[in-house]
Amino acid sequence: MMRGKFVIAGVGHTAFGTLPGRSTVSLNVEACRRALEDAGIEKQAVDGVFVKTPTSAREILYGQTLSEALGLQPRIGIALDQGGAANMSGVAFACLAIEAGMCEVALVCYADNPRSGSRATYARPRGDDAAFGWFSTAAGYAMIHRRHVAEHGTPEAAFGAVAVAARRHGAANPHAQLRKPLTLDGYLATPPLVAPLRRDDCALISDGAAALVVMSARRARELGVKAAVPILGMGQAHTSWEVTQRPCLTSTRAKDAARDAFAMAGLAPADIQVAQIYDCFTITVLMTLEDYGFCPPGQAEGFVREGRIEHGGDLPINTAGGLLSETGMPGLQLVIEAVRQVRGTATLQVPGVRHALVSNQGGTMHTHATLILGG
Amino acid sequence: MTLPTPEVTPLNEAYWAGLAAGELRFQHCPHCGHRWLPARRECPACLREGAGWEKAAGTGQVISWVVYHTAYHDAFRDRLPYNVAIVELDEGPRLITNILAPHDSIAAGMRVRLEVQSDFGVSLPRFAPAGTP
């Protein structure tokens, strides 16, 4: 029985935005220091380091380089590569390692600096197909977005509603990188980037770092951790194949990740009061809502246009602004916001949060992980 | 400005040689019958080696498409806006391509046929609406 056996004991992050002159290792160390302070524990307690590889600047032995900067020689130290899902997969692998007795207290962290460093990875040629002009991360999501519109008739206003909600929530977050609100008319007036994608459908590009401290609930009690948030459910599943190769473009194995997480937690979508849904592009939010069972296939458009995902709605999502407004950093900020919602310390606090859900995903929907937190 | 050119390797040279001769080829597995693109040494269905090459009929359908209004490479700057599409061949394999049609006429499920075009000395498999002469 894994439900409630492990906790997120502390969370920390750097400023988000443009942070020139900071290496990813330095950013990771700052986030880890803040997470340890939040947990109220000394770094000597840490014996596991699970770090997602920086997207924009890959390095070999990154987990070890970071451990050196942290002054740690951990029992488990590993750099994970699953794109954006690696953050929450890191949480799951940390829990499994703790369960197996292979470590006791883990740091799960991520940092990157593409805004002041190199953005080349987001504009990359996609193999030999670059000869056709097939470039960029955004274009892969545009391919999925278009197919969703073709299969379900998803209106532009649905994608706009996701962007508008994120920007409304981000405007209330003093740490958000983009705090300028967006109206639906403003969204619709923006020219396409890679049609059907507009700029406001796309995540920010950000420097920054975030970190979590993960341990067993028992260890948290022994160490006197004040605001440990229990992990109720975890799941992951990976579509894995390139957009060109996967038989279905409009549903992914997110469905299986969520099913496993709900089963572990003994919960259903109706039991969730607030969700942090990975919003690298607006289409990802619509498909995740559908694959998770918050609405039937093709019906997320009505769900989001009715304002149900905004603060005050029945399933507020991305209450700190998400990747579209808070920071484009891939995913750990969503876990931190879920932790704040469960603790009752969020800026846009949802009343009576018992269960908060988080999705992370990476590549062009190649990977997916689900996390359910609760009191 | 030159296009980013495909890397011809011993594994995919039959593919590019086929296009240079005006035909689109895909791989097929002699053991399990699976058909695929792009070139691989092992069949992704049964994992065995020994794939052969087969000539595609050249007909298929559009799965999805996008239209670039920004260029990520200088070679495409004066081609904006241009489309990139996923086409599924009638034999099954899917590939990235360009559709030779006005952007607002492209639709999911649209029937298309192969038109090999030379672009900066490379023969590329593009597709036109199947109904056009």
Tab-separated table of N, CA and C in Angstrom, chain A residues 122-126 128-136 138-140 142-147 150 192-196 243-249, chain B residues 3-7 12 16 37-38 40 62-70 72-73 76 82-86 94-98 108 124-126:
chain	number	residue	atom	x	y	z
A	122	TYR	N	14.485	24.315	-28.708
A	122	TYR	CA	13.071	24.526	-29.044
A	122	TYR	C	12.849	24.771	-30.537
A	123	ALA	N	13.927	25.167	-31.242
A	123	ALA	CA	13.826	25.465	-32.671
A	123	ALA	C	14.469	24.373	-33.518
A	124	ARG	N	14.788	23.234	-32.902
A	124	ARG	CA	15.646	22.239	-33.536
A	124	ARG	C	15.035	21.634	-34.806
A	125	PRO	N	15.939	21.280	-35.761
A	125	PRO	CA	15.472	20.496	-36.907
A	125	PRO	C	15.049	19.112	-36.423
A	126	ARG	N	13.952	18.581	-36.979
A	126	ARG	CA	13.479	17.269	-36.536
A	126	ARG	C	13.999	16.208	-37.500
A	128	ASP	N	16.014	14.171	-40.459
A	128	ASP	CA	16.055	14.368	-41.901
A	128	ASP	C	14.841	15.124	-42.419
A	129	ASP	N	13.732	15.108	-41.645
A	129	ASP	CA	12.516	15.783	-42.094
A	129	ASP	C	12.653	17.302	-42.086
A	130	ALA	N	13.766	17.814	-41.577
A	130	ALA	CA	14.021	19.256	-41.673
A	130	ALA	C	14.045	19.703	-43.138
A	131	ALA	N	14.313	18.771	-44.047
A	131	ALA	CA	14.308	19.112	-45.475
A	131	ALA	C	12.936	19.598	-45.943
A	132	PHE	N	11.883	19.208	-45.203
A	132	PHE	CA	10.526	19.667	-45.524
A	132	PHE	C	10.166	20.940	-44.745
A	133	GLY	N	11.118	21.415	-43.942
A	133	GLY	CA	10.839	22.570	-43.094
A	133	GLY	C	10.292	22.174	-41.733
A	134	TRP	N	10.474	20.911	-41.353
A	134	TRP	CA	9.913	20.374	-40.099
A	134	TRP	C	10.886	20.667	-38.956
A	135	PHE	N	10.626	21.788	-38.278
A	135	PHE	CA	11.471	22.291	-37.201
A	135	PHE	C	10.611	22.595	-35.990
A	136	SER	N	11.190	22.575	-34.837
A	136	SER	CA	10.680	23.145	-33.579
A	136	SER	C	9.812	22.202	-32.765
A	138	ALA	N	7.264	23.481	-31.015
A	138	ALA	CA	5.899	23.996	-31.177
A	138	ALA	C	5.161	23.309	-32.328
A	139	ALA	N	5.866	23.064	-33.436
A	139	ALA	CA	5.199	22.500	-34.616
A	139	ALA	C	4.635	21.108	-34.339
A	140	GLY	N	5.292	20.337	-33.487
A	140	GLY	CA	4.779	19.012	-33.139
A	140	GLY	C	3.439	19.114	-32.413
A	142	ALA	N	1.477	21.708	-32.674
A	142	ALA	CA	0.532	22.265	-33.646
A	142	ALA	C	-0.109	21.141	-34.459
A	143	MET	N	0.667	20.098	-34.753
A	143	MET	CA	0.164	18.944	-35.498
A	143	MET	C	-0.952	18.238	-34.695
A	144	ILE	N	-0.743	18.106	-33.396
A	144	ILE	CA	-1.730	17.461	-32.528
A	144	ILE	C	-2.963	18.353	-32.365
A	145	HIS	N	-2.703	19.648	-32.138
A	145	HIS	CA	-3.775	20.650	-32.013
A	145	HIS	C	-4.705	20.579	-33.243
A	146	ARG	N	-4.094	20.588	-34.428
A	146	ARG	CA	-4.883	20.579	-35.675
A	146	ARG	C	-5.719	19.301	-35.790
A	147	ARG	N	-5.132	18.181	-35.435
A	147	ARG	CA	-5.863	16.910	-35.539
A	147	ARG	C	-7.034	16.887	-34.556
A	150	ALA	N	-9.692	18.787	-36.089
A	150	ALA	CA	-10.276	18.035	-37.205
A	150	ALA	C	-11.212	16.932	-36.709
A	192	PRO	N	-0.863	33.833	-36.161
A	192	PRO	CA	-0.336	32.488	-35.901
A	192	PRO	C	1.197	32.449	-35.956
A	193	LEU	N	1.744	31.498	-35.204
A	193	LEU	CA	3.192	31.291	-35.180
A	193	LEU	C	3.486	30.104	-36.110
A	194	VAL	N	3.051	28.934	-35.689
A	194	VAL	CA	2.961	27.777	-36.574
A	194	VAL	C	1.491	27.374	-36.484
A	195	ALA	N	0.711	27.808	-37.487
A	195	ALA	CA	-0.736	27.618	-37.429
A	195	ALA	C	-1.065	26.137	-37.288
A	196	PRO	N	-2.026	25.789	-36.438
A	196	PRO	CA	-2.967	26.685	-35.756
A	196	PRO	C	-2.475	27.304	-34.435
A	243	VAL	N	5.344	11.902	-33.131
A	243	VAL	CA	4.005	12.286	-33.596
A	243	VAL	C	3.663	11.630	-34.931
A	244	THR	N	4.658	11.531	-35.806
A	244	THR	CA	4.425	10.922	-37.122
A	244	THR	C	4.074	9.447	-37.015
A	245	GLN	N	4.534	8.793	-35.967
A	245	GLN	CA	4.440	7.336	-35.888
A	245	GLN	C	3.272	6.827	-35.048
A	246	ARG	N	2.764	7.665	-34.135
A	246	ARG	CA	1.720	7.151	-33.237
A	246	ARG	C	0.381	7.080	-33.973
A	247	PRO	N	-0.318	5.965	-33.820
A	247	PRO	CA	-1.553	5.769	-34.579
A	247	PRO	C	-2.638	6.775	-34.222
A	248	CYS	N	-2.647	7.243	-32.963
A	248	CYS	CA	-3.677	8.203	-32.533
A	248	CYS	C	-2.985	9.464	-32.052
A	249	LEU	N	-3.417	10.618	-32.546
A	249	LEU	CA	-2.789	11.875	-32.146
A	249	LEU	C	-3.546	12.564	-31.013
B	3	LEU	N	19.135	24.135	-48.293
B	3	LEU	CA	18.222	23.416	-47.403
B	3	LEU	C	19.024	22.501	-46.489
B	4	PRO	N	18.479	22.216	-45.300
B	4	PRO	CA	19.111	21.167	-44.499
B	4	PRO	C	18.917	19.833	-45.229
B	5	THR	N	19.995	19.214	-45.625
B	5	THR	CA	19.856	18.013	-46.459
B	5	THR	C	19.859	16.737	-45.616
B	6	PRO	N	19.084	15.746	-46.055
B	6	PRO	CA	19.039	14.480	-45.321
B	6	PRO	C	20.409	13.814	-45.310
B	7	GLU	N	20.672	13.073	-44.254
B	7	GLU	CA	21.924	12.341	-44.155
B	7	GLU	C	21.727	10.956	-44.763
B	12	ASN	N	19.648	3.949	-45.106
B	12	ASN	CA	18.538	4.597	-45.815
B	12	ASN	C	18.852	4.907	-47.273
B	16	TRP	N	16.551	6.974	-50.490
B	16	TRP	CA	16.880	8.185	-51.259
B	16	TRP	C	17.169	7.844	-52.715
B	37	LEU	N	8.165	3.263	-42.188
B	37	LEU	CA	9.138	4.307	-42.472
B	37	LEU	C	9.370	5.021	-41.146
B	38	PRO	N	10.506	5.671	-40.896
B	38	PRO	CA	11.719	5.685	-41.712
B	38	PRO	C	12.540	4.412	-41.532
B	40	ARG	N	14.913	1.434	-40.651
B	40	ARG	CA	15.476	0.848	-39.429
B	40	ARG	C	16.137	-0.475	-39.790
B	62	VAL	N	-4.120	12.680	-45.766
B	62	VAL	CA	-3.552	13.632	-44.813
B	62	VAL	C	-4.057	13.285	-43.414
B	63	ILE	N	-3.121	13.149	-42.467
B	63	ILE	CA	-3.482	12.914	-41.062
B	63	ILE	C	-3.592	14.242	-40.319
B	64	SER	N	-2.585	15.107	-40.498
B	64	SER	CA	-2.630	16.437	-39.909
B	64	SER	C	-1.645	17.329	-40.650
B	65	TRP	N	-1.718	18.634	-40.399
B	65	TRP	CA	-0.836	19.574	-41.093
B	65	TRP	C	-0.736	20.870	-40.311
B	66	VAL	N	0.359	21.572	-40.516
B	66	VAL	CA	0.592	22.858	-39.858
B	66	VAL	C	1.096	23.836	-40.915
B	67	VAL	N	0.973	25.107	-40.625
B	67	VAL	CA	1.452	26.138	-41.542
B	67	VAL	C	2.410	27.059	-40.791
B	68	TYR	N	3.650	27.063	-41.230
B	68	TYR	CA	4.675	27.898	-40.588
B	68	TYR	C	4.527	29.349	-41.022
B	69	HIS	N	4.425	30.224	-40.007
B	69	HIS	CA	4.447	31.671	-40.271
B	69	HIS	C	5.726	32.277	-39.706
B	70	THR	N	6.583	31.415	-39.176
B	70	THR	CA	7.887	31.854	-38.702
B	70	THR	C	8.907	30.831	-39.180
B	72	TYR	N	12.395	28.777	-38.768
B	72	TYR	CA	13.400	28.348	-37.791
B	72	TYR	C	14.748	28.098	-38.479
B	73	HIS	N	14.798	28.315	-39.797
B	73	HIS	CA	16.019	28.112	-40.574
B	73	HIS	C	15.949	29.092	-41.752
B	76	PHE	N	14.131	28.656	-45.152
B	76	PHE	CA	12.677	28.646	-45.291
B	76	PHE	C	12.063	30.041	-45.161
B	82	TYR	N	4.578	28.311	-45.255
B	82	TYR	CA	4.637	27.007	-45.920
B	82	TYR	C	4.035	25.949	-45.000
B	83	ASN	N	3.541	24.875	-45.596
B	83	ASN	CA	2.920	23.828	-44.776
B	83	ASN	C	3.832	22.621	-44.619
B	84	VAL	N	3.628	21.910	-43.522
B	84	VAL	CA	4.238	20.597	-43.291
B	84	VAL	C	3.108	19.680	-42.847
B	85	ALA	N	3.065	18.476	-43.387
B	85	ALA	CA	1.950	17.572	-43.104
B	85	ALA	C	2.447	16.168	-42.750
B	86	ILE	N	1.575	15.421	-42.079
B	86	ILE	CA	1.776	13.979	-41.908
B	86	ILE	C	0.838	13.294	-42.895
B	94	ARG	N	3.655	6.096	-42.305
B	94	ARG	CA	3.393	7.531	-42.273
B	94	ARG	C	4.700	8.295	-42.453
B	95	LEU	N	4.598	9.470	-43.045
B	95	LEU	CA	5.794	10.293	-43.214
B	95	LEU	C	5.469	11.773	-43.152
B	96	ILE	N	6.506	12.560	-42.857
B	96	ILE	CA	6.425	14.020	-42.907
B	96	ILE	C	6.625	14.439	-44.351
B	97	THR	N	5.842	15.436	-44.783
B	97	THR	CA	5.900	15.866	-46.173
B	97	THR	C	5.336	17.284	-46.291
B	98	ASN	N	5.257	17.788	-47.511
B	98	ASN	CA	4.561	19.041	-47.803
B	98	ASN	C	3.401	18.725	-48.739
B	108	ALA	N	-8.062	17.098	-43.009
B	108	ALA	CA	-7.754	15.757	-42.513
B	108	ALA	C	-8.534	14.753	-43.341
B	124	LEU	N	12.577	14.964	-53.034
B	124	LEU	CA	11.742	14.866	-51.827
B	124	LEU	C	10.353	14.360	-52.188
B	125	PRO	N	9.776	13.477	-51.341
B	125	PRO	CA	8.413	13.000	-51.592
B	125	PRO	C	7.387	14.012	-51.089
B	126	ARG	N	6.735	14.697	-52.013
B	126	ARG	CA	5.661	15.617	-51.644
B	126	ARG	C	4.359	15.049	-52.179
